[in-house]
Short mmCIF file of C-alpha atoms (C1' of nucleotides) in Angstrom, two decimals:
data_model
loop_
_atom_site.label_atom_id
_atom_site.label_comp_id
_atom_site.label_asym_id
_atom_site.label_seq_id
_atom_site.Cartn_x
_atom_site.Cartn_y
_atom_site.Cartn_z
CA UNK K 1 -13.31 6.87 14.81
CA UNK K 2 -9.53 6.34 15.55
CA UNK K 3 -7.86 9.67 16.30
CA UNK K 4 -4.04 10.58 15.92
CA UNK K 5 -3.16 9.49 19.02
CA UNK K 6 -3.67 5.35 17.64
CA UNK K 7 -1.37 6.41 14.74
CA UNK K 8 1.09 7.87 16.68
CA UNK K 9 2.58 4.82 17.09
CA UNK K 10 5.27 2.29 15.89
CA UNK K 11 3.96 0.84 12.92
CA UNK K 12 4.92 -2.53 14.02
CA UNK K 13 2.11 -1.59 16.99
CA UNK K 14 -0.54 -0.12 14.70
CA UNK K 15 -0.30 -3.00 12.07
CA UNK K 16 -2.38 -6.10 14.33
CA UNK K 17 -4.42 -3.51 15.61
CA UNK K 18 -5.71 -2.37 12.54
CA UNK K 19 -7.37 -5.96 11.94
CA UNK K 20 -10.55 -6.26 13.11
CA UNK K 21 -11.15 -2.54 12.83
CA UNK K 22 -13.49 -1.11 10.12
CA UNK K 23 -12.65 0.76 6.94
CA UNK K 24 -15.47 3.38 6.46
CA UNK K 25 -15.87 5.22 2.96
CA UNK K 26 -18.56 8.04 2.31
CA UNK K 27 -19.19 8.01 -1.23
CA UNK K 28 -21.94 8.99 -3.16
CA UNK K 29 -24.03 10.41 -0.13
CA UNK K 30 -23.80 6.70 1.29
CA UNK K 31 -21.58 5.45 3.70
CA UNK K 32 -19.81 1.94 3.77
CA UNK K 33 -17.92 -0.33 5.90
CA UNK K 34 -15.40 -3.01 5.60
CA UNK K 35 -14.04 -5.26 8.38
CA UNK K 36 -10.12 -5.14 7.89
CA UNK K 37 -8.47 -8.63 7.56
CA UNK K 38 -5.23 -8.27 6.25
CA UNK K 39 -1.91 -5.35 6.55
CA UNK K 40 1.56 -4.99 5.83
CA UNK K 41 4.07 -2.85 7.87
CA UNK K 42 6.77 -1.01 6.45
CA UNK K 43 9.24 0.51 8.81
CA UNK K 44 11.42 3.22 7.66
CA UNK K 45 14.83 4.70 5.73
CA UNK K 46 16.13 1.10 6.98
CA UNK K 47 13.52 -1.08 5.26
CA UNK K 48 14.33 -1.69 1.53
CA UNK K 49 10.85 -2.61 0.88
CA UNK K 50 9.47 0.68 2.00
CA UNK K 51 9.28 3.29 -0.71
CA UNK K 52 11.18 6.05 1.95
CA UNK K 53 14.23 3.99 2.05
CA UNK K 54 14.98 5.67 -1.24
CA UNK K 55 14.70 9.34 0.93
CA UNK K 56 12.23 12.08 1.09
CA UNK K 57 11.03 12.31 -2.94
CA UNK K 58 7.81 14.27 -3.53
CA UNK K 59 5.65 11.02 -3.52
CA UNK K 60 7.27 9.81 -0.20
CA UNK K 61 7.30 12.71 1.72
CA UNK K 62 3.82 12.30 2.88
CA UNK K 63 5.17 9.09 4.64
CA UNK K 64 7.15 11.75 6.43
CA UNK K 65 3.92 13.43 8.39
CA UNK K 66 2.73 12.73 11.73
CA UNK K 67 0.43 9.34 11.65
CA UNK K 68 -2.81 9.93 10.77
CA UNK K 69 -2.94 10.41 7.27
CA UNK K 70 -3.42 8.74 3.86
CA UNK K 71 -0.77 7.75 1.15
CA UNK K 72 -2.20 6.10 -1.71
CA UNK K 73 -0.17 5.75 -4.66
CA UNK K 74 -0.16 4.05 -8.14
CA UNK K 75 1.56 0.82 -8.56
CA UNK K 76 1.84 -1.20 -12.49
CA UNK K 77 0.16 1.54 -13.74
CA UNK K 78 -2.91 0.17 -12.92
CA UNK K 79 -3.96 -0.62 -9.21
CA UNK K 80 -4.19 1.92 -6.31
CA UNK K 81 -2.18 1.37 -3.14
CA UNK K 82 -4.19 2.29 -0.15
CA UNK K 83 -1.81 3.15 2.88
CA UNK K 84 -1.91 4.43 6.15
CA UNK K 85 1.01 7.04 7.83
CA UNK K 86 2.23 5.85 11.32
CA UNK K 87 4.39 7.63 14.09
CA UNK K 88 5.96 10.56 14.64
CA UNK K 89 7.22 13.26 12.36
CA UNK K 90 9.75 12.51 9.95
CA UNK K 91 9.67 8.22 10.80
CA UNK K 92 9.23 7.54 7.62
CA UNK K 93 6.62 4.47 8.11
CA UNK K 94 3.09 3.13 6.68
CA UNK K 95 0.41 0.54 6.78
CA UNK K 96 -0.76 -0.88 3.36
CA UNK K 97 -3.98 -2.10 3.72
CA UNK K 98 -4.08 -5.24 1.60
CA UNK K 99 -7.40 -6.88 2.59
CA UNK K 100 -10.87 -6.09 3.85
CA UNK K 101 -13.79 -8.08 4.09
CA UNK K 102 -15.31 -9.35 0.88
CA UNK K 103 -12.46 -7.81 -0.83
CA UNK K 104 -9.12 -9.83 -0.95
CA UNK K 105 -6.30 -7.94 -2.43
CA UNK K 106 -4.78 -4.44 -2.19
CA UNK K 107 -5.63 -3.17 -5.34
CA UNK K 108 -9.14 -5.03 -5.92
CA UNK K 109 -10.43 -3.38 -2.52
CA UNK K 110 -9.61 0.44 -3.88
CA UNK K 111 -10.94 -0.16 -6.71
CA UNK K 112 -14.19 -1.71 -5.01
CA UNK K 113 -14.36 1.36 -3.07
CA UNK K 114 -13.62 4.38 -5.24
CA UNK K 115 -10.55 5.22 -3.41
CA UNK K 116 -7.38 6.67 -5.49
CA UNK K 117 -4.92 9.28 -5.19
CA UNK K 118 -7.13 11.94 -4.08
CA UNK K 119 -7.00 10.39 -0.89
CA UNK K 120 -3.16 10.66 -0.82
CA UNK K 121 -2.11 13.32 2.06
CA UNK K 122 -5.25 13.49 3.15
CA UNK K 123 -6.27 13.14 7.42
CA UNK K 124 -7.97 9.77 7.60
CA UNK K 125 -10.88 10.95 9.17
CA UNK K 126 -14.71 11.78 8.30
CA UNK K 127 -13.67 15.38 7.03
CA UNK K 128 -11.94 13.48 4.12
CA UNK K 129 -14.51 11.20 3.40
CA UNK K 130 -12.03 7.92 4.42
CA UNK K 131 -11.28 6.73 8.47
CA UNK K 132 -11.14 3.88 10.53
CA UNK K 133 -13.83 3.22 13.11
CA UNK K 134 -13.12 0.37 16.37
CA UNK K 135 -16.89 -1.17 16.36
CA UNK K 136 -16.10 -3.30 18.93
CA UNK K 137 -14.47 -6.56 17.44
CA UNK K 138 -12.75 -8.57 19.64
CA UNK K 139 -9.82 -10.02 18.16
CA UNK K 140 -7.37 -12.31 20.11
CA UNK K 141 -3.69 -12.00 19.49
CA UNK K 142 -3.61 -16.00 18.49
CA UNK K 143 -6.25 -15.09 15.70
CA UNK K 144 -3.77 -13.03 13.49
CA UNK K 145 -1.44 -14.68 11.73
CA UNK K 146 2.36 -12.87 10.95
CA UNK K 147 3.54 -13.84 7.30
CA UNK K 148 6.46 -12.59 5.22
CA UNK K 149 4.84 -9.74 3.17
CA UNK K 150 4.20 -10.01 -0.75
CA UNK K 151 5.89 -8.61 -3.56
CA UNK K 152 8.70 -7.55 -2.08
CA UNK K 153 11.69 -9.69 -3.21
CA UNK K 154 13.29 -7.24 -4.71
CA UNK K 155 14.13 -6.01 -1.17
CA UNK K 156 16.53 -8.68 -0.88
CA UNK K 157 16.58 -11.61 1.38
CA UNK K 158 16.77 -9.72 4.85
CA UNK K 159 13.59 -7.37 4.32
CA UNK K 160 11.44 -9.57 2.37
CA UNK K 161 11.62 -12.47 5.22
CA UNK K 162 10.55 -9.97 7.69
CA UNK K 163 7.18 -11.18 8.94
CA UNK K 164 5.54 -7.80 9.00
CA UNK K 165 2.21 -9.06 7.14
CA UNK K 166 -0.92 -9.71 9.35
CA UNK K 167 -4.14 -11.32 8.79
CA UNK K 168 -7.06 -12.60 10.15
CA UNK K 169 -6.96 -16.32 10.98
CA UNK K 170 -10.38 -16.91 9.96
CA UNK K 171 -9.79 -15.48 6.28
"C1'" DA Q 1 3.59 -17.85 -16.79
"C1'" DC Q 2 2.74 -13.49 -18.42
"C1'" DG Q 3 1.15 -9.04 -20.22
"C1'" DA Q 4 -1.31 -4.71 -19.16
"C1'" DT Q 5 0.02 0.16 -18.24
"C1'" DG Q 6 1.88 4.63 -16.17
"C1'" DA Q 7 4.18 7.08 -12.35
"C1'" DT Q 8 8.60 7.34 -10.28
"C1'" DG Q 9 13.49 8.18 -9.54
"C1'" DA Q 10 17.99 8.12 -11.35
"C1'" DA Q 11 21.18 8.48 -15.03
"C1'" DC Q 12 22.70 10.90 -18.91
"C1'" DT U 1 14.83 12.82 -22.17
"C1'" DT U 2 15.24 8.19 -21.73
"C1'" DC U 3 15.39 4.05 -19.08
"C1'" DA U 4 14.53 0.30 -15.78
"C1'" DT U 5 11.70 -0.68 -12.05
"C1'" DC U 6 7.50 -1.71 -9.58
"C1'" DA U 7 3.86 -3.11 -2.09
"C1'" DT U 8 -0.97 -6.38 -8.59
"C1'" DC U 9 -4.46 -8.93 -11.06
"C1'" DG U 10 -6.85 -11.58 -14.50
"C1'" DT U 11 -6.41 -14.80 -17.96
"C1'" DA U 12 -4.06 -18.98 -19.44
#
DNA sequence: ACGATGATGAAC
DNA sequence: TTCATCATCGTA
């Protein structure tokens, strides 16, 4: 299971390396797990696409914590958002998780997997019922593709061209 | 191309 | 209290 200390990082870090690892839910007394193929990065007060450039609010201030933990948040009224705190205390920074094997899309792949805002604030780790395990997939840096994230035009020009979206060559 | 659908943050 | 906005998806 990946502890703190792989969190603890800049997001721009923890982003690639989150591909290839394994989303594991325990639900229903059975556990799952899900090859992760595609992320976004958002980075900061600075970044207009990141929901903490508006300031510490009481959804965003999760995104406030140490890495480590979930934020998972309602977006159109409809889909869950599953995210992932990065770096230190009071960065304000996340990874969305927008695609895991067999499941293409950020909100198809919570919905797949039963995960909603009960998650939100919560450690990612077995205790909650939601981590990330390394199982040993070698991925090579040439294999993940950087792409200007999705959905984010609103952000203007500078922060929507940013290529902080990663995925999986293969996928 | 567009509507569904509700939490959020800011203005009043 | 009201209003515009939104890290999407399925149907067309």
């Amino acid at each position: 299971m990946l502890r703190k200390d792989f969190y603890k990082r800049p997001v721009l870090k923890v982003a690639p390396d989150l591909i290839g690892k394994y989303l594991v839910v325990s639900y229903g007394g059975k556990i799952t797990a899900h090859m992760i193929t595609e992320v976004e990065a958002y980075d900061g007060e600075g970044d207009l696409a990141c929901h903490a450039s508006k300031g510490k609010t009481k959804r965003t201030e999760v995104m406030f914590e140490e890495g480590g933990v979930w934020y998972v948040y309602l977006i159109y009224g409809i889909y869950e958002m599953l995210n992932v705190v990065t770096g230190n205390k009071d960065h304000p920074a996340a990874v969305l998780i927008r695609g895991i094997e067999g499941f293409d899309g950020p909100g198809k792949l919570t919905k797949a997997l039963h995960i909603d805002r009960r998650f939100n604030n919560k450690k990612a780790a077995k205790e909650s019922g939601l981590w990330i395990e390394d199982r040993g997939e070698v991925i090579s840096k040439k294999d993940i593709l950087k792409l200007p994230r999705i959905g984010v035009d609103f952000a203007g020009p500078i922060w929507s061209k940013k290529k902080w979206r990663f995925r999986l060559k293969s996928f």
